[in-house]
Amino acid sequence: MLYPSTTVKVVGKLVLVLLFGLIVGREVWQILGHLAEGSGADGTGGVGGTPGIDVIGNKVEKDQENRLFRLSETCISHQVHQPRFLSKPENKVLRNHMFIDFRHKFIYCSVPKVACTQWKQIILKSTETPKYQKKNIKEIYPHYDNEFKRMSDPENKVQEETLLNEFYVFMFARDPMVRLVSAWKDKFQHHSKDDRFDYVNFHHMFGREIIKKFRKDYTEAELEKGFPVSFDEFVNYVTSFENPLNMNEHWIPISLLCRPCNIQYNFVGKFETQKYESEYLIDKLKISEYVSKEFFRDTKNSSILETFEAVFNLNEDQKTKLYNLYKEDALLFGYDLNKFLKI
């Protein structure tokens, strides 16, 4: 016999699974349908074959045309409130996230939780940074490396306009809610037995603050550890900022990191289709000698179900605050927040 509370949980899980199946099924078939259009056995046209380089390249280029047009139209509309000129703090955040490869003339705007680890690894190889040339690319830990060339470097700031005009500039976006849940799980749910200093720092720097502010009955041991943090507590913390610019880079809105209304991007990829879009970029940037196309993996659909599960029990006030915080990301990059929030 199931008690009422248990029955509600079971029914809730079934609803989530059904929604997950419908949404994932629709998105997968849309991607496969696009790739299959005109793909023959040799990848150049016809019916019944697998998509080849030309077909994928055509799809990526068509998607880019649509995305960049959407960005441009949304930026000049009254739907978003992006400043025409950036303040010093806004510029500082942007420049710190713009990584430059002078050898291959490209600039990458890094967005945490959107495959930024892989692209930073690639840049440390493609720029031929001496200490990494003999190292396997997958063994490079790039997040605290001072070998990068950034737009924030004094010598690069003075030539910023020239670099942005002459170099190939790209970034990747991700569904705001999936990215948020990924950040929470990575920083405040996983690695409980891991003594890596960066995770411990996250627990101490952010976990302690979240527990102290948003947990009613915490113990001194919980506060000292700063881990784990519930999604409910995390959402209350994320939505408490008067100025989102002060948020950590792992959950700050993407539009505040990469400023797509102020920077003219040549390419805006999506995490959901990052494998074949990144493979296209590797060819486009002429960096295939540093990284194989197999370096990027297909994204896991399990993250969508995890997002449904995390968001499901939030109250309406929390959902509304999340919607308002990330709505400009959704508008600019073509995501539907109501898929998860149902506002």
Coordinates of C-alpha atoms in Angstrom, one line a residue:
M1 CA 0.0 0.0 0.0
L2 CA 1.3 3.5 -1.0
Y3 CA 0.7 6.3 1.4
P4 CA -0.6 9.6 -0.1
S5 CA 2.8 11.4 0.1
T6 CA 4.5 8.4 -1.6
T7 CA 1.8 8.3 -4.2
V8 CA 2.3 11.9 -5.1
K9 CA 6.1 11.4 -5.4
V10 CA 5.6 8.4 -7.7
V11 CA 3.1 10.2 -9.9
G12 CA 5.4 13.2 -10.0
K13 CA 8.3 11.0 -11.2
L14 CA 6.0 9.4 -13.9
V15 CA 5.0 12.9 -15.1
L16 CA 8.7 13.9 -15.3
V17 CA 9.6 10.8 -17.2
L18 CA 6.8 11.3 -19.7
L19 CA 7.7 15.0 -20.2
F20 CA 11.3 14.1 -20.6
G21 CA 10.5 11.5 -23.3
L22 CA 8.3 13.8 -25.2
I23 CA 10.8 16.7 -25.2
V24 CA 13.9 14.7 -25.8
G25 CA 12.3 12.7 -28.5
R26 CA 11.1 15.9 -30.3
E27 CA 14.6 17.5 -30.1
V28 CA 16.5 14.4 -31.2
W29 CA 14.2 13.9 -34.2
Q30 CA 14.5 17.6 -35.2
I31 CA 18.3 17.3 -35.2
L32 CA 18.3 14.0 -37.1
G33 CA 15.8 15.4 -39.5
H34 CA 18.0 18.4 -40.4
L35 CA 21.1 16.2 -40.7
A36 CA 19.3 13.7 -42.9
E37 CA 18.0 16.2 -45.4
G38 CA 19.7 15.5 -48.7
S39 CA 22.3 13.1 -47.2
G40 CA 23.3 10.3 -49.5
A41 CA 25.6 7.4 -49.1
D42 CA 28.6 9.6 -49.9
G43 CA 27.4 12.4 -47.7
T44 CA 26.7 14.8 -50.5
G45 CA 23.1 14.2 -51.3
G46 CA 20.4 11.5 -51.9
V47 CA 18.3 9.3 -49.7
G48 CA 19.1 6.6 -47.2
G49 CA 22.8 7.4 -46.4
T50 CA 24.5 8.9 -43.4
P51 CA 25.2 12.6 -43.2
G52 CA 28.7 13.6 -44.4
I53 CA 31.0 16.5 -43.9
D54 CA 29.3 18.7 -46.6
V55 CA 25.8 18.0 -45.2
I56 CA 26.8 18.8 -41.6
G57 CA 28.7 21.8 -42.7
N58 CA 25.7 23.1 -44.6
K59 CA 23.5 22.5 -41.6
V60 CA 25.9 24.3 -39.2
E61 CA 26.2 27.3 -41.5
K62 CA 22.4 27.5 -42.0
D63 CA 21.9 27.4 -38.2
Q64 CA 24.5 30.1 -37.7
E65 CA 22.7 32.3 -40.2
N66 CA 19.5 31.9 -38.3
R67 CA 21.1 32.3 -34.8
L68 CA 23.0 35.4 -35.7
F69 CA 20.0 37.0 -37.3
R70 CA 17.9 36.2 -34.2
L71 CA 20.6 37.7 -32.0
S72 CA 20.8 40.9 -34.1
E73 CA 17.0 41.3 -34.2
T74 CA 16.6 40.6 -30.5
C75 CA 19.4 43.0 -29.5
I76 CA 17.7 45.9 -31.3
S77 CA 14.2 45.1 -30.1
H78 CA 12.8 46.2 -26.8
Q79 CA 12.6 42.6 -25.5
V80 CA 16.1 42.8 -23.8
H81 CA 17.8 45.6 -21.9
Q82 CA 21.4 45.2 -22.9
P83 CA 23.4 48.4 -22.5
R84 CA 24.8 50.1 -25.7
F85 CA 28.0 50.9 -23.9
L86 CA 29.5 48.8 -21.2
S87 CA 30.6 50.1 -17.8
K88 CA 34.1 49.3 -16.5
P89 CA 32.9 46.4 -14.3
E90 CA 30.9 45.0 -17.3
N91 CA 33.9 45.3 -19.6
K92 CA 36.1 43.6 -17.0
V93 CA 33.9 40.6 -16.8
L94 CA 33.7 40.3 -20.6
R95 CA 37.4 40.8 -21.2
N96 CA 38.4 38.2 -18.6
H97 CA 36.4 35.6 -20.5
M98 CA 37.7 36.3 -23.9
F99 CA 40.7 34.0 -24.7
I100 CA 42.9 34.8 -27.7
D101 CA 44.8 32.5 -30.1
F102 CA 47.1 34.9 -32.0
R103 CA 48.6 32.0 -34.0
H104 CA 45.3 31.0 -35.6
K105 CA 43.5 34.4 -35.2
F106 CA 40.5 33.5 -33.2
I107 CA 38.9 34.7 -29.9
Y108 CA 36.8 32.4 -27.7
C109 CA 34.4 33.7 -25.1
S110 CA 34.4 31.1 -22.3
V111 CA 31.2 30.2 -20.6
P112 CA 31.5 27.9 -17.6
K113 CA 29.3 24.7 -17.8
V114 CA 29.2 25.0 -21.6
A115 CA 32.2 22.8 -22.6
C116 CA 34.7 25.5 -21.6
T117 CA 37.2 23.0 -20.2
Q118 CA 37.6 21.4 -23.7
W119 CA 38.0 24.7 -25.5
K120 CA 40.6 25.9 -23.0
Q121 CA 42.5 22.7 -23.4
I122 CA 42.4 23.2 -27.1
I123 CA 43.7 26.7 -26.8
L124 CA 46.6 25.7 -24.6
K125 CA 47.6 23.3 -27.4
S126 CA 46.8 25.4 -30.4
T127 CA 48.8 28.4 -29.1
E128 CA 51.7 25.9 -28.7
T129 CA 52.2 26.7 -25.0
P130 CA 55.5 25.1 -24.3
K131 CA 54.7 23.1 -21.1
Y132 CA 51.7 21.4 -22.8
Q133 CA 53.1 20.4 -26.2
K134 CA 54.1 16.9 -25.1
K135 CA 51.1 16.4 -22.8
N136 CA 47.9 14.6 -23.8
I137 CA 45.2 17.2 -24.3
K138 CA 42.8 15.4 -22.0
E139 CA 45.3 15.5 -19.1
I140 CA 45.5 19.3 -19.2
Y141 CA 43.8 21.0 -16.4
P142 CA 43.3 24.6 -17.7
H143 CA 41.2 26.5 -15.2
Y144 CA 43.9 28.1 -13.2
D145 CA 46.5 28.5 -15.9
N146 CA 48.2 31.9 -16.4
E147 CA 49.5 31.0 -19.8
F148 CA 46.4 32.2 -21.6
K149 CA 46.2 35.4 -23.6
R150 CA 43.1 37.3 -22.7
M151 CA 41.5 40.5 -23.9
S152 CA 41.9 41.8 -20.3
D153 CA 45.7 41.8 -20.7
P154 CA 46.9 45.4 -21.0
E155 CA 48.7 44.9 -24.3
N156 CA 45.5 43.4 -25.8
K157 CA 43.0 45.9 -24.4
V158 CA 44.7 48.7 -26.5
Q159 CA 44.2 46.8 -29.7
E160 CA 40.8 45.3 -28.8
E161 CA 38.8 46.9 -31.7
T162 CA 41.4 45.6 -34.2
L163 CA 41.4 42.1 -32.8
L164 CA 37.6 41.9 -32.7
N165 CA 37.4 43.1 -36.3
E166 CA 40.1 40.9 -37.7
F167 CA 39.9 37.7 -35.6
Y168 CA 37.2 34.9 -35.8
V169 CA 35.1 35.4 -32.6
F170 CA 32.9 32.6 -31.2
M171 CA 31.1 31.4 -28.1
F172 CA 28.8 28.6 -27.0
A173 CA 25.4 28.9 -25.2
R174 CA 23.3 26.4 -23.2
D175 CA 19.8 26.1 -21.9
P176 CA 19.8 28.4 -18.9
M177 CA 18.0 25.9 -16.6
V178 CA 20.1 22.9 -17.6
R179 CA 23.3 25.0 -17.1
L180 CA 22.1 26.1 -13.7
V181 CA 21.3 22.6 -12.5
S182 CA 24.6 21.4 -13.9
A183 CA 26.5 24.0 -11.9
W184 CA 24.6 23.1 -8.7
K185 CA 25.2 19.4 -9.1
D186 CA 28.9 19.9 -10.0
K187 CA 29.7 22.3 -7.2
F188 CA 27.4 21.3 -4.4
Q189 CA 26.3 17.7 -4.9
H190 CA 29.2 15.8 -6.3
H191 CA 32.8 15.4 -5.1
S192 CA 31.9 15.0 -1.4
K193 CA 34.9 12.7 -1.0
D194 CA 37.2 14.7 -3.3
D195 CA 39.9 16.8 -1.7
R196 CA 40.5 18.9 -4.8
F197 CA 41.2 22.4 -3.6
D198 CA 38.9 24.1 -6.1
Y199 CA 35.9 22.2 -4.9
V200 CA 36.8 22.7 -1.3
N201 CA 37.1 26.4 -2.0
F202 CA 33.6 26.4 -3.5
H203 CA 32.2 24.7 -0.5
H204 CA 33.9 27.1 1.9
M205 CA 33.4 30.3 -0.2
F206 CA 29.8 29.8 -1.4
G207 CA 28.4 26.7 0.4
R208 CA 28.9 28.2 3.9
E209 CA 27.3 31.5 2.8
I210 CA 24.3 29.7 1.3
I211 CA 23.8 27.5 4.4
K212 CA 24.1 30.4 6.8
K213 CA 21.6 32.6 4.9
F214 CA 19.1 30.1 3.6
R215 CA 19.1 27.1 6.0
K216 CA 17.0 27.5 9.1
D217 CA 18.4 24.9 11.3
Y218 CA 22.0 24.2 10.4
T219 CA 24.6 22.6 12.6
E220 CA 28.1 24.0 13.1
A221 CA 29.4 20.9 11.3
E222 CA 27.3 21.6 8.3
L223 CA 28.4 25.2 8.2
E224 CA 32.0 24.3 8.6
K225 CA 31.8 21.8 5.7
G226 CA 29.7 24.0 3.4
F227 CA 28.4 20.9 1.6
P228 CA 26.0 19.6 0.4
V229 CA 23.6 22.4 -0.6
S230 CA 20.0 21.7 -1.7
F231 CA 18.7 23.0 -5.0
D232 CA 16.1 25.0 -3.1
E233 CA 18.8 26.7 -1.0
F234 CA 20.9 27.3 -4.1
V235 CA 18.1 28.9 -6.1
N236 CA 17.3 31.2 -3.1
Y237 CA 21.0 32.2 -3.2
V238 CA 21.2 32.7 -6.9
T239 CA 18.1 34.9 -7.1
S240 CA 19.1 37.0 -4.1
F241 CA 21.6 39.3 -6.0
E242 CA 20.5 42.9 -6.6
N243 CA 23.3 43.1 -9.2
P244 CA 23.7 39.8 -11.2
L245 CA 27.1 41.1 -12.3
N246 CA 28.3 40.1 -8.8
M247 CA 27.4 36.4 -9.3
N248 CA 29.9 33.7 -9.8
E249 CA 30.8 32.9 -13.4
H250 CA 29.2 29.4 -13.2
W251 CA 25.7 30.7 -12.8
I252 CA 25.8 34.3 -14.0
P253 CA 23.6 34.8 -17.1
I254 CA 25.6 34.1 -20.3
S255 CA 24.5 37.4 -21.8
L256 CA 26.4 39.2 -18.9
L257 CA 29.6 37.2 -19.6
C258 CA 29.9 37.3 -23.4
R259 CA 27.7 40.4 -24.2
P260 CA 26.3 39.2 -27.6
C261 CA 24.6 42.6 -28.1
N262 CA 28.0 44.4 -27.9
I263 CA 30.3 41.9 -29.6
Q264 CA 29.8 40.9 -33.2
Y265 CA 30.2 37.1 -33.0
N266 CA 31.1 35.1 -36.1
F267 CA 29.8 31.9 -34.6
V268 CA 27.4 31.1 -31.7
G269 CA 27.3 27.4 -30.9
K270 CA 25.0 25.5 -28.6
F271 CA 26.0 23.0 -26.0
E272 CA 23.1 20.7 -27.1
T273 CA 24.7 20.3 -30.6
Q274 CA 28.3 21.0 -29.6
K275 CA 29.8 17.8 -31.0
Y276 CA 29.2 18.4 -34.7
E277 CA 29.4 22.2 -34.3
S278 CA 32.8 21.9 -32.6
E279 CA 34.0 19.5 -35.2
Y280 CA 33.0 22.1 -37.8
L281 CA 34.9 24.8 -35.9
I282 CA 38.0 22.7 -35.6
D283 CA 38.1 22.6 -39.4
K284 CA 37.2 26.3 -39.8
L285 CA 39.9 27.4 -37.4
K286 CA 42.5 25.0 -39.0
I287 CA 43.5 23.5 -35.7
S288 CA 42.9 19.8 -36.4
E289 CA 46.6 19.0 -35.9
Y290 CA 46.1 19.8 -32.2
V291 CA 42.9 18.0 -31.5
S292 CA 40.9 15.2 -33.1
K293 CA 37.3 15.5 -33.9
E294 CA 36.5 12.6 -31.5
F295 CA 37.6 14.9 -28.7
F296 CA 34.0 16.2 -28.3
R297 CA 31.3 13.8 -27.1
D298 CA 27.6 13.9 -27.7
T299 CA 25.7 15.6 -24.9
K300 CA 23.7 13.4 -22.5
N301 CA 20.0 13.7 -22.5
S302 CA 20.0 12.7 -18.8
S303 CA 20.8 16.3 -17.9
I304 CA 17.3 17.3 -19.1
L305 CA 15.6 14.8 -16.7
E306 CA 17.9 16.0 -13.9
T307 CA 16.7 19.5 -14.6
F308 CA 13.1 18.5 -14.5
E309 CA 13.6 16.7 -11.2
A310 CA 15.5 19.7 -9.6
V311 CA 13.0 22.4 -10.7
F312 CA 9.8 20.3 -10.1
N313 CA 9.5 21.1 -6.4
L314 CA 10.3 24.8 -6.6
N315 CA 7.5 27.2 -5.6
E316 CA 6.0 29.7 -7.9
D317 CA 8.0 32.6 -6.4
Q318 CA 11.3 30.8 -7.0
K319 CA 10.3 29.9 -10.6
T320 CA 9.3 33.5 -11.3
K321 CA 12.6 34.8 -10.0
L322 CA 14.6 32.3 -12.1
Y323 CA 12.5 33.2 -15.2
N324 CA 13.3 36.9 -14.7
L325 CA 17.0 36.3 -14.1
Y326 CA 17.5 34.2 -17.2
K327 CA 14.8 35.4 -19.6
E328 CA 17.3 37.5 -21.7
D329 CA 19.5 34.4 -22.2
A330 CA 16.5 32.5 -23.4
L331 CA 15.4 35.3 -25.8
L332 CA 18.9 35.9 -27.2
F333 CA 19.9 32.2 -27.7
G334 CA 16.5 30.7 -28.5
Y335 CA 15.6 28.7 -25.4
D336 CA 12.2 28.1 -23.8
L337 CA 12.3 28.6 -20.1
N338 CA 8.7 27.4 -19.7
K339 CA 9.8 24.0 -20.8
F340 CA 11.0 23.6 -17.2
L341 CA 9.5 26.5 -15.2
K342 CA 5.9 26.5 -16.6
I343 CA 5.3 30.2 -15.6

